[in-house]
Coordinates of C-alpha atoms in Angstrom, one line a residue:
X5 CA 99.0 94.5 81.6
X6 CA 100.1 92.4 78.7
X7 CA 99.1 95.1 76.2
X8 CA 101.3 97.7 78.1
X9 CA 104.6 97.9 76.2
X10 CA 107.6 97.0 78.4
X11 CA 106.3 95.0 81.2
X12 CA 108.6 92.6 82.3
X13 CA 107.6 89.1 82.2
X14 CA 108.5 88.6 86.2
X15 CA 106.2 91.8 86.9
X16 CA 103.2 90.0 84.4
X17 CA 103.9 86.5 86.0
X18 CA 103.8 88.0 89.4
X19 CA 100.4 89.6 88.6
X20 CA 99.0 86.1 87.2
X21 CA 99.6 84.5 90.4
X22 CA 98.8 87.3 92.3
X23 CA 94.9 87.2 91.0
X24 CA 94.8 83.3 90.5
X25 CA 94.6 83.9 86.9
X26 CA 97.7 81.1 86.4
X27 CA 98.8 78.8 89.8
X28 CA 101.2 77.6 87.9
X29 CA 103.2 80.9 87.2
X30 CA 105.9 79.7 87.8
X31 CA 107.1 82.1 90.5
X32 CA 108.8 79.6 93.3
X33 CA 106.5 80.2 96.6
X34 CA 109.3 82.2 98.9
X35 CA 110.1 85.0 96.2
X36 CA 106.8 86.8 97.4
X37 CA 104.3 86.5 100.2
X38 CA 101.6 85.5 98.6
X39 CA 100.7 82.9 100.7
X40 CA 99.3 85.6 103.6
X41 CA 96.4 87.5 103.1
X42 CA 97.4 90.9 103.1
X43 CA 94.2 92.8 105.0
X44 CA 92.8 94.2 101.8
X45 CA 89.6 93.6 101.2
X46 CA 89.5 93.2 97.5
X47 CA 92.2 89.9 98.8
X48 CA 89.3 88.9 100.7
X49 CA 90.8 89.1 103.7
X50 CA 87.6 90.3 105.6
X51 CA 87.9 89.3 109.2
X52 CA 91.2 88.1 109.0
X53 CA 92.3 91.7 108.5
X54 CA 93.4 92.3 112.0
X55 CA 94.4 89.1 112.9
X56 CA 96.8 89.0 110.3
X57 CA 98.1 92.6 111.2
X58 CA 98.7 92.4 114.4
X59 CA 100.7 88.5 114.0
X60 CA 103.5 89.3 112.2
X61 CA 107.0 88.0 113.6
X62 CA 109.8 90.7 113.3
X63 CA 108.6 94.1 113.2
X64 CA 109.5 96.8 115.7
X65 CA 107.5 96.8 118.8
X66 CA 108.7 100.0 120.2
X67 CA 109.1 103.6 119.1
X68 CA 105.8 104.7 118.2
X69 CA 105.6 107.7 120.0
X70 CA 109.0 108.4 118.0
X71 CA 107.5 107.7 115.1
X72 CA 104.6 109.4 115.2
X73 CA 106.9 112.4 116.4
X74 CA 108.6 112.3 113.4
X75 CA 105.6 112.3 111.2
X76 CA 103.9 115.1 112.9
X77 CA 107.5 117.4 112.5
X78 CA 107.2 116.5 108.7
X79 CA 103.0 116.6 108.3
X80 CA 101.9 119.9 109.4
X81 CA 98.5 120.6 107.4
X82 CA 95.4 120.2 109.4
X83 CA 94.0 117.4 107.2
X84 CA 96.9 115.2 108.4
X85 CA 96.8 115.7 112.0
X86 CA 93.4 112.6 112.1
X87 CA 95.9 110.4 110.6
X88 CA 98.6 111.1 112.7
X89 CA 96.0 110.6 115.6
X90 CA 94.9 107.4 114.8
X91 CA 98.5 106.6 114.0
X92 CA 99.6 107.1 118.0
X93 CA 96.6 104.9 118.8
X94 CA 97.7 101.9 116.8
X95 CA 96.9 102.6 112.9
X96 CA 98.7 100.4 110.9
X97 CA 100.0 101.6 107.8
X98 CA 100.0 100.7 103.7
X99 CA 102.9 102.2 102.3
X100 CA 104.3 103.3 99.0
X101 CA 107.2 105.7 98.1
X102 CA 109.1 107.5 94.9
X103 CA 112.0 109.4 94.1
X104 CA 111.2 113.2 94.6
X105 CA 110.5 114.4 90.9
X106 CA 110.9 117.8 89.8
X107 CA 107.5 119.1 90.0
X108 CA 106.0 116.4 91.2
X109 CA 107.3 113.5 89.0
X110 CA 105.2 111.6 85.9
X111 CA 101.6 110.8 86.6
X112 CA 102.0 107.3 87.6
X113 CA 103.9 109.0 91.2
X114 CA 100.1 110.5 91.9
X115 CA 98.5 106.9 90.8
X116 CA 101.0 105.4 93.4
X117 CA 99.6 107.8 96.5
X118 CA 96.0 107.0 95.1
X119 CA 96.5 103.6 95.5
X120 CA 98.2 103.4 99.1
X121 CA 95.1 105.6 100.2
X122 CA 92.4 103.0 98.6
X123 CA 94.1 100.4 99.9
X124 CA 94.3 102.1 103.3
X125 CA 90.8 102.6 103.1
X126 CA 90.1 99.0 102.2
X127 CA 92.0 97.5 105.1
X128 CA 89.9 100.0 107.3
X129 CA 86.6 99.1 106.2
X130 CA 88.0 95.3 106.5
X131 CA 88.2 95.7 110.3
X132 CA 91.7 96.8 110.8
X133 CA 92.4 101.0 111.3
X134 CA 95.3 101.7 108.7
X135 CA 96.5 105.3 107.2
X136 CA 99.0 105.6 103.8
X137 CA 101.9 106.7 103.6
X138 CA 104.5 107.8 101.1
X139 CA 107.9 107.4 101.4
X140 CA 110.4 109.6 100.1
X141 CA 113.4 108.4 98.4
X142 CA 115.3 111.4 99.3
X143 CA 118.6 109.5 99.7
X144 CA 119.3 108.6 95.9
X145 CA 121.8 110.6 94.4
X146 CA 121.0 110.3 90.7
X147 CA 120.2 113.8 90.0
X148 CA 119.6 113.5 86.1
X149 CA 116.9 111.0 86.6
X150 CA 114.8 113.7 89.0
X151 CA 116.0 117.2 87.7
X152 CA 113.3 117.4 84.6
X153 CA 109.6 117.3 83.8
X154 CA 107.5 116.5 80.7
X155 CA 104.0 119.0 80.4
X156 CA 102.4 118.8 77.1
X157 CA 102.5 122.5 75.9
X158 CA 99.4 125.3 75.2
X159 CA 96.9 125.1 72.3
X160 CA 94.4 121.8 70.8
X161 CA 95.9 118.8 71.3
X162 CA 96.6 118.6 67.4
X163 CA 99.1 121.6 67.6
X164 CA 100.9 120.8 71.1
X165 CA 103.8 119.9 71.6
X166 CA 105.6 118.3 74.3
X167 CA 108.3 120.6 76.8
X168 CA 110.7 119.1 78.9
X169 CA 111.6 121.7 82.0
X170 CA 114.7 120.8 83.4
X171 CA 116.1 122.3 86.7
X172 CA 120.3 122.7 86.1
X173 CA 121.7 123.2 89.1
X174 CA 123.6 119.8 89.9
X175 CA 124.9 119.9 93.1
X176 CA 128.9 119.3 92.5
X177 CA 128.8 115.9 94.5
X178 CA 126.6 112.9 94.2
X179 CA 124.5 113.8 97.0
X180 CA 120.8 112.6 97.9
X181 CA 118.8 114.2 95.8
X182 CA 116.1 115.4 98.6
X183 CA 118.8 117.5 100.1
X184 CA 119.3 119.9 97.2
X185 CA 118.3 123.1 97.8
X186 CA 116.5 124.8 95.6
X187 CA 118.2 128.5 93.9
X188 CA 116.6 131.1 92.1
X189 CA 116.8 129.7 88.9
X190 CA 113.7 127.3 89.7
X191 CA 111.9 130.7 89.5
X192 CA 111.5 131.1 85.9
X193 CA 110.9 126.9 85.3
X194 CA 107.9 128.4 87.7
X195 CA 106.7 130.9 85.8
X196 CA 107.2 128.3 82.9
X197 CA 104.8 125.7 84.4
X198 CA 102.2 128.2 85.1
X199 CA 102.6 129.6 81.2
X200 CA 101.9 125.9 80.3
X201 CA 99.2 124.9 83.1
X202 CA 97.4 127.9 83.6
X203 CA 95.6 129.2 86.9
X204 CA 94.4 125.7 89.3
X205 CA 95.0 125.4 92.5
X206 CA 97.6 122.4 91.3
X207 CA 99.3 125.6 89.6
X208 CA 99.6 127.6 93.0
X209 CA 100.6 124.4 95.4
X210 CA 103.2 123.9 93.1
X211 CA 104.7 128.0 93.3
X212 CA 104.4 127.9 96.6
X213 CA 106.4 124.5 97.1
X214 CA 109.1 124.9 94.7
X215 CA 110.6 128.1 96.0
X216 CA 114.1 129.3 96.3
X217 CA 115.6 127.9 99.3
X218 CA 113.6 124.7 100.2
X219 CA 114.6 121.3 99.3
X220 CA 113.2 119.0 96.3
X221 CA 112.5 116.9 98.7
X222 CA 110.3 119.6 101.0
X223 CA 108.5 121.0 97.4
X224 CA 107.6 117.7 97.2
X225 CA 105.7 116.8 100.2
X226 CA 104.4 119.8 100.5
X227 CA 103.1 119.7 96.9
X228 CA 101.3 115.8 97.3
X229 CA 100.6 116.8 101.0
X230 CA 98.4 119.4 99.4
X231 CA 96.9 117.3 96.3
X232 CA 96.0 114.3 99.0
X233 CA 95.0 116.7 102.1
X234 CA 91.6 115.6 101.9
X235 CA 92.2 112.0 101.9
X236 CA 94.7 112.1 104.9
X237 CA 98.4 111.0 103.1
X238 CA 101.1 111.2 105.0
X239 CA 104.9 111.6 103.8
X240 CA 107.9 110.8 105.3
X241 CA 111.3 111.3 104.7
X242 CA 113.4 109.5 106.2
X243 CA 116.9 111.0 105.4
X244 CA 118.3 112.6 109.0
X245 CA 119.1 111.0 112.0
X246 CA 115.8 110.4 113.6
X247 CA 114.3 108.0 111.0
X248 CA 117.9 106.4 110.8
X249 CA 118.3 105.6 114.8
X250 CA 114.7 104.0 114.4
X251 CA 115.9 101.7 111.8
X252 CA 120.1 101.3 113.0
X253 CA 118.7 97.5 114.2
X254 CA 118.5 97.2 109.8
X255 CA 121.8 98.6 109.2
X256 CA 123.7 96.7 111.8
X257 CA 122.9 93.9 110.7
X258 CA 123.2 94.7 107.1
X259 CA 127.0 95.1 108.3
X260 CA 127.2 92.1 110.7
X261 CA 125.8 89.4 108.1
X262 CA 126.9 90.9 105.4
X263 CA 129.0 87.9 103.5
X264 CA 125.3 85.7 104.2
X265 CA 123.2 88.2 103.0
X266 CA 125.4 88.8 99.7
X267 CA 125.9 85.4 99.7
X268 CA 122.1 84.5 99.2
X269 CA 121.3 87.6 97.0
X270 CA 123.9 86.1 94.7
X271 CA 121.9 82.6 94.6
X272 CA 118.4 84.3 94.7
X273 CA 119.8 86.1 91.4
X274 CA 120.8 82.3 89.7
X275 CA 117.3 81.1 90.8
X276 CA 116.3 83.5 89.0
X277 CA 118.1 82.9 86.1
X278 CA 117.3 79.5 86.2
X279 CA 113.5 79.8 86.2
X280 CA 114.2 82.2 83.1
X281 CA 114.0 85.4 84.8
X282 CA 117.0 87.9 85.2
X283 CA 118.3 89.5 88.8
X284 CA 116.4 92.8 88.4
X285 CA 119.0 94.2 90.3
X286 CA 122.7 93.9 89.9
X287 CA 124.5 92.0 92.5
X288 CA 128.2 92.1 92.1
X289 CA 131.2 90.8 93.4
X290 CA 131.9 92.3 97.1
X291 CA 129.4 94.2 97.0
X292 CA 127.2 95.5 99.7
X293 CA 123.3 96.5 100.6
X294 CA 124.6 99.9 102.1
X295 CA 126.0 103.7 101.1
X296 CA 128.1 105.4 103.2
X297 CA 127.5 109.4 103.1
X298 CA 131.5 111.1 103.3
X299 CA 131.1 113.4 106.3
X300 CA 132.9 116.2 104.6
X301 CA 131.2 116.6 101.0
X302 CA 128.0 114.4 101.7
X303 CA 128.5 112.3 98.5
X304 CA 126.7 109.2 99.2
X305 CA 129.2 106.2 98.2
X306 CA 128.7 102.7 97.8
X307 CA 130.2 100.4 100.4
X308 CA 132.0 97.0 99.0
X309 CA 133.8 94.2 100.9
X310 CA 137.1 93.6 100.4
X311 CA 138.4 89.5 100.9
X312 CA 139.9 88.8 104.2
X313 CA 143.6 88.3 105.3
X314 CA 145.2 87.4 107.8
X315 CA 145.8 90.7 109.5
X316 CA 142.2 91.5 109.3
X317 CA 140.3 88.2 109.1
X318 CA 136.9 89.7 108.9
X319 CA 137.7 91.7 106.2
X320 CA 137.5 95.6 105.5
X321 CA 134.7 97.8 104.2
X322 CA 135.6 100.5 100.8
X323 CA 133.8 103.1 100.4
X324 CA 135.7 105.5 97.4
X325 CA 139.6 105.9 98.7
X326 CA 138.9 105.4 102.1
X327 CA 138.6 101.4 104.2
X328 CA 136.8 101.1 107.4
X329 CA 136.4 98.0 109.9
X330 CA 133.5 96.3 110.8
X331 CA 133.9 98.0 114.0
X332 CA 134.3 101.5 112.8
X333 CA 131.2 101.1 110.9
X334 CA 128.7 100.0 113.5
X335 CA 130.6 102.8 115.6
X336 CA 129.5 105.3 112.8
X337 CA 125.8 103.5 112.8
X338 CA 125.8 104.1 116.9
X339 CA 127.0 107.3 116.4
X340 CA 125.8 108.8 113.2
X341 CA 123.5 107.2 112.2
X342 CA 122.5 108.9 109.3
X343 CA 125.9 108.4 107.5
X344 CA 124.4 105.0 106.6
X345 CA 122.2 104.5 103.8
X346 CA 120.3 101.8 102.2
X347 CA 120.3 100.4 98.4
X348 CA 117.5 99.4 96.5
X349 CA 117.1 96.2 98.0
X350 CA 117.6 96.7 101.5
X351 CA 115.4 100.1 101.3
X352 CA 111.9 98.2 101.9
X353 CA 113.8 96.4 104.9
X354 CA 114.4 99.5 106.4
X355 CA 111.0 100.9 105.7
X356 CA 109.4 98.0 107.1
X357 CA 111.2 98.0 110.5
X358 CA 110.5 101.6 111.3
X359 CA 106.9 101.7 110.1
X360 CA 103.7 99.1 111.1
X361 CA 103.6 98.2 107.2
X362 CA 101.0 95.9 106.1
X363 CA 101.4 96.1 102.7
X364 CA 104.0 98.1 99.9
X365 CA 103.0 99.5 96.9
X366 CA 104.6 99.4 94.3
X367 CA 105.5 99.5 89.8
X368 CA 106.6 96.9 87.9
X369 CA 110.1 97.6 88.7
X370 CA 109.6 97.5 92.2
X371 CA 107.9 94.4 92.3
X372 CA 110.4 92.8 89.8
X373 CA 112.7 93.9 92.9
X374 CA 110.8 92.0 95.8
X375 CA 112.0 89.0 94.7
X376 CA 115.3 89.9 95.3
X377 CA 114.9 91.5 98.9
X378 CA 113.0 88.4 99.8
X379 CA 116.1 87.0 100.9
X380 CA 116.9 90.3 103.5
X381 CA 113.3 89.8 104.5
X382 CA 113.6 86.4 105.6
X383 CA 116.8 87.1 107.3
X384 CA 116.8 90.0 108.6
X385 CA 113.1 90.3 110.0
X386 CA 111.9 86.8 109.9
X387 CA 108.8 87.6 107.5
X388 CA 108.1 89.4 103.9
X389 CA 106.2 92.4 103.5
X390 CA 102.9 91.4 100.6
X391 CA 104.3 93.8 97.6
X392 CA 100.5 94.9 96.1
X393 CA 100.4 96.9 92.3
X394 CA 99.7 100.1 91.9
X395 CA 97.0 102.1 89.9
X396 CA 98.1 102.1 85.7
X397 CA 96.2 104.2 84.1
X398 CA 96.2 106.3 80.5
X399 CA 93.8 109.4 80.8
X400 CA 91.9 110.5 77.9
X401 CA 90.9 113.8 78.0
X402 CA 87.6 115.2 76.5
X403 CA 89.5 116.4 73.3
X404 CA 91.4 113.7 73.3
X405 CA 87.9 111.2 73.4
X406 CA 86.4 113.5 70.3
X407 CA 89.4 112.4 68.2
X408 CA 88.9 108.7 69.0
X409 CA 85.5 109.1 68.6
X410 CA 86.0 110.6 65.1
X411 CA 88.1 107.7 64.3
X412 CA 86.2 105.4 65.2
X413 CA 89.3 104.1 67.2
X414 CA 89.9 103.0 71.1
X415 CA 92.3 104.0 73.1
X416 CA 94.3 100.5 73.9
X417 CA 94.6 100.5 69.2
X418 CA 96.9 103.5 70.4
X419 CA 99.2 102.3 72.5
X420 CA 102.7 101.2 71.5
X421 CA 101.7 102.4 68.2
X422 CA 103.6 104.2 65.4
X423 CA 102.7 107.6 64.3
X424 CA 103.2 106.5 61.0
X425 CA 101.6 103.4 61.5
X426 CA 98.1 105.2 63.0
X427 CA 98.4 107.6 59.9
X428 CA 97.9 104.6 57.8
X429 CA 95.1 103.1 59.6
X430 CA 93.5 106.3 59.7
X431 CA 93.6 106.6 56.9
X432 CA 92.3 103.6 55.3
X433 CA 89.0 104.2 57.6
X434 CA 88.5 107.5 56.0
X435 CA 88.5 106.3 52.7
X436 CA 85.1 106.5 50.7
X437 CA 83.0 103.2 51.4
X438 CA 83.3 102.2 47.7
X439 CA 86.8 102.4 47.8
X440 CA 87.0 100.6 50.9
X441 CA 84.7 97.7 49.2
X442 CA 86.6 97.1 46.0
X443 CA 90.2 97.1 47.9
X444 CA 88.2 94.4 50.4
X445 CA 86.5 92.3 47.6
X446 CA 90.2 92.4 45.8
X447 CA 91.6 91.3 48.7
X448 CA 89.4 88.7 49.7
X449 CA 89.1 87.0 46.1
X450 CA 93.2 87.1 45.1
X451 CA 93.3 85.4 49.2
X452 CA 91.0 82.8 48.3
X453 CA 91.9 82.2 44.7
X454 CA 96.0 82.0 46.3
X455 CA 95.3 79.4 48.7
X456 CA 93.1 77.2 47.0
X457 CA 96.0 77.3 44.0
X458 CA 98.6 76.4 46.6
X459 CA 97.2 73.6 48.2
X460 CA 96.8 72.2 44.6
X461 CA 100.4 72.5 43.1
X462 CA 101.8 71.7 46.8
X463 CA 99.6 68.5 46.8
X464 CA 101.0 67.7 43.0
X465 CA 104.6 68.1 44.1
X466 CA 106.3 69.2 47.7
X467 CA 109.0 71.4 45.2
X468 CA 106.4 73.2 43.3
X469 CA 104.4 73.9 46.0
X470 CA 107.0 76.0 48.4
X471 CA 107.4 77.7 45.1
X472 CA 103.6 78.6 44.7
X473 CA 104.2 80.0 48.4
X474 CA 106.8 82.2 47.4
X475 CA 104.9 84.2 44.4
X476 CA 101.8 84.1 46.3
X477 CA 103.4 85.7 49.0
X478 CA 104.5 88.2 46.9
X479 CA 101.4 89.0 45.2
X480 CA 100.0 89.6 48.2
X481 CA 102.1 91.9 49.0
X482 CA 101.7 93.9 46.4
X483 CA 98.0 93.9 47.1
X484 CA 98.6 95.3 50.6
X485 CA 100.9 97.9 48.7
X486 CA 97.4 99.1 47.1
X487 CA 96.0 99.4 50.2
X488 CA 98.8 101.4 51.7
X489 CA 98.9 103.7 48.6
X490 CA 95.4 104.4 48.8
X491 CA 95.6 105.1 52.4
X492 CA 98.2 107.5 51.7
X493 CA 96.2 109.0 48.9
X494 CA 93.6 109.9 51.2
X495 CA 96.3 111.1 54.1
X496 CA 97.1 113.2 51.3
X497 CA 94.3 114.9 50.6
X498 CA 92.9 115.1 54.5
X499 CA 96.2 116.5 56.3
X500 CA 94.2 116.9 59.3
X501 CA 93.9 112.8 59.9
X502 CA 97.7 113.7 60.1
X503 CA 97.6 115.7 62.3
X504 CA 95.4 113.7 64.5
X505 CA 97.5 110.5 64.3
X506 CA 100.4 112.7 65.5
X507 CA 98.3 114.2 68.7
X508 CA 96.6 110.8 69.4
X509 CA 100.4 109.2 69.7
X510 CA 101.2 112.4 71.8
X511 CA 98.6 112.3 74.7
X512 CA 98.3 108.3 74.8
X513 CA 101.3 106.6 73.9
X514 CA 104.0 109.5 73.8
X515 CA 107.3 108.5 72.3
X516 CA 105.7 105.0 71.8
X517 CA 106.2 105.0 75.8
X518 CA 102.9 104.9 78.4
X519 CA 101.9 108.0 79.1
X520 CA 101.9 107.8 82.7
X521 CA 105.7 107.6 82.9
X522 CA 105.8 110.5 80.4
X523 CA 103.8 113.5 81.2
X524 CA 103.7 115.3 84.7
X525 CA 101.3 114.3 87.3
X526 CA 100.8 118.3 87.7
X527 CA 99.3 118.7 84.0
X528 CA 96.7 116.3 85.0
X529 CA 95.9 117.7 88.4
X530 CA 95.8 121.0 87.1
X531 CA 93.7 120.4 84.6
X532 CA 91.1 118.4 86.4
X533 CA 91.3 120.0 89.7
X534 CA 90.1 117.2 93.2
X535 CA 87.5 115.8 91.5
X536 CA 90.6 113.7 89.3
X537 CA 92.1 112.9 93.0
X538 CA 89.0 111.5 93.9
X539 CA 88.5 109.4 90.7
X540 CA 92.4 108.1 90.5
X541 CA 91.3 107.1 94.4
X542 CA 88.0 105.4 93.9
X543 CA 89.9 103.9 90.3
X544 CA 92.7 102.0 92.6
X545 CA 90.1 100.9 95.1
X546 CA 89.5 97.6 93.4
X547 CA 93.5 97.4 93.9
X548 CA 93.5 94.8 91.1
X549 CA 96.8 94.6 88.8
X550 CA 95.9 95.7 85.0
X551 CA 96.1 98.4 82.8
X552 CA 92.9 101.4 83.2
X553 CA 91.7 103.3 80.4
X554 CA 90.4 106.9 82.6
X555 CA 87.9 109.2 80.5
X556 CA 88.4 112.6 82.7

């Protein structure tokens, strides 16, 4: 992961310590569980699998036949109806979850459900019956970060370029995002994707999901409820008032404690600090782990505290214009309790107390967040959920492989590169080889010749010798300006190594950004059909954090 651009250094030290690679990683021991064996067995949990399942402190004991209700209203394909089987009798579950993308989201949102079935599958084989599930994140209400979709477009991969498809219609309040119903405008983004894609059977799950009049958040199961039929996935969302009643017990005492748990998510973010991190989420003054959705426009608004006084010593609740009490809230969570929703931190809380989790998985970001809702956790269900990486992955294509090949260049040389930068390596390697020798013999002698005349005049005087430095530095930069002007020379003259620097950046490192948080998971699936399901499947099985280079 280290050669991944933008991982954050909690998200790399959590890795370290996650694989043993560094004990000393300096992540203080109640941040994360890693000191149970989650019942994986690439953990090595083996026969400890069940034992360790079925001994966790603070879970939900009842409401499985709710549950599993629930599921089977939401997972109607025959594929699913073994897993919810096996659920009723006891399966545990591996979870991981995502906002509801348009389209089906970047490619790392498949690599997520890959990884919650291999892990799944793992923890079976380990002696312990467990089905994956993804989780919906129906209730956030920022639109702009779901309403769009990156495809590469039509053609070789040296002419294509890259189109954004963005679905318009904002709803006119902040609502969840799942909720939106879809208009007939998503039509011709439709007929759009299928210009771009071409006939799969990706292709036609997707036009029959997206349709006028269903809900992002229904196109979306239905679409990954398709891609992973075969291997059993589950979704849930868990927006409505069945899913909330299951987890009320959360929310009440999100409301209840509330001044503790604020109170410690404020000290978990200076321990943070301290140990050179930064709170990955912002905690801020009064504020609260919980949205309150208006009951007139369904705008989903957060919930702060406001200090106590005499007339109301407990304090009052804001949420926009309006205050409520303490009591009027856990009258609305009684009541309705789908008016109550929960942030970031407290989402995995939730989660965790309507579903048998034995393990989440998650991104970097997500990960980076654990540390935070540690604290809720430990307070609110006596015990952490193990947080487990995802599948990262960078696909190379077959055309894409001929143009490394041809270059004599690996994928990873790609990544976080500048298109200008590759042009120039490029095209120094295709410079004739007696070119390429008298740059390298020039080089080589005016290094040598440099050094050994530095260390002399700095050994005759201190002064003189910075000064030898200083034009030596210079001269050899001018001797890597020949090597750039030669490179450009031959750029010049071969516009196609141009063009293959530009499609290279493109499909691997788009933007200078990883590719899986770039282009659409549907390109991909389209393109490649089940067998890529099955690969991205057997890819996470190792479960393993790192970053994989696929050849499709």
């Amino acid at each position: 992961m280290t050669a991944m651009p933008g991982m954050g250094r909690l998200y790399l030290d959590y890795c370290r310590a996650l694989t043993g690679e560094q004990q000393d990683a300096g992540l203080p021991g109640g941040w994360y569980a890693l000191g149970e064996p989650p019942p994986l067995g690439w953990l090595g949990a083996g026969g400890q699998a069940g034992d360790w399942a079925g001994g966790q402190a603070g879970r939900r004991e009842s409401g499985t036949a709710e549950l599993v209700a629930l599921l089977a209203e939401q997972n109607t394909l025959p594929e699913q109806q073994a897993a919810l089987g096996r659920m009723g009798a006891g399966a545990r579950v591996v979870v991981t979850g995502q906002q509801v993308g348009l389209f089906g989201g970047p490619a790392f949102t498949a690599y997520k459900a890959a990884s919650a079935v291999a892990m799944a599958g793992a923890a079976t084989a380990a002696g312990a019956a467990h089905e994956a599930i993804f989780w919906l994140a129906t209730e956030d209400h920022d639109f702009a970060e779901i309403n769009h979709v990156v495809f590469p477009g039509p053609g070789s991969p040296g002419r294509r370029t890259l189109e954004r498809l963005t679905y318009g219609e904002a709803p006119a309040e902040a609502v969840p995002v799942g909720q939106v119903v879809l208009g007939h405008s998503i039509e011709p983004l439709v007929e759009a994707v299928q210009e771009l894609l071409g006939y799969s059977d990706a292709g036609e799950w997707l036009r029959a999901a997206y349709r006028p009049g269903n809900t992002l958040a229904g196109a979306f199961a239905e679409f990954y409820g398709r891609v992973f039929a075969s291997h059993g996935l589950l979704t849930l969302d868990p927006a409505g008032r069945a899913a909330h009643r299951l987890g009320a017990p959360v929310f009440r005492a999100a409301i209840e404690r509330a001044d503790e748990l604020h109170a410690a998510l404020v000290e978990r973010g200076r321990e943070l600090v301290a140990a050179g991190y930064h709170a990955q989420v912002a905690v801020g003054e009064r504020s609260s782990v919980l949205f309150l959705m208006e009951r007139e426009t369904g705008a989903r608004v957060a919930l702060r505290r406001t200090q106590a006084t005499t007339g109301e010593p407990q304090g009052l609740w804001q949420a926009g214009r309006r205050t409520y009490t303490t009591s009027e809230l856990l009258g609305i969570v009684a009541e309705e309790p789908e008016r109550i929703s929960p942030s970031a931190l407290l989402r995995p809380v939730f989660q965790d107390f309507i579903l048998p989790n034995s393990a989440y998985v998650g991104g970097p970001a997500e990960i980076a967040y654990f540390a935070q809702s540690a604290v809720l956790y430990e307070r609110i269900l006596g015990r952490q959920t193990p947080v487990l990486p995802r599948l990262s992955a960078t696909l190379v294509e077959p055309a894409v492989g001929e143009l490394l090949a041809r270059h004599g260049q690996s994928a990873e040389a790609v990544f976080g590169a500048k298109e200008d930068e590759l042009k120039q390596r490029l095209g120094a390697r295709a410079m004739p080889v007696e070119g390429k020798l008298l740059l390298a013999g020039a080089g080589s002698a005016l290094d040598r010749e440099l050094t050994a005349l530095t260390e002399y005049m700095a050994a005759m005087d201190e002064s003189l010798g910075r000064s030898a430095h200083v034009s030596a530095s210079k001269m050899r930069y001018q001797m890597n300006r020949l090597r750039r002007m030669a490179a450009k020379y031959q750029l010049q003259r071969e516009s196609s190594i141009g063009r293959d620097a530009g499609a290279l950046c493109q499909a691997l490192s788009p933007g200078g950004s990883l590719q899986e948080r770039t282009i659409g998971a549907a390109y991909f699936l389209a393109g490649h059909g089940e067998g890529l399901v099955d690969c991205l499947v057997a890819e996470a099985g190792d479960g393993r954090p790192g970053h994989k280079v696929v050849w499709v």
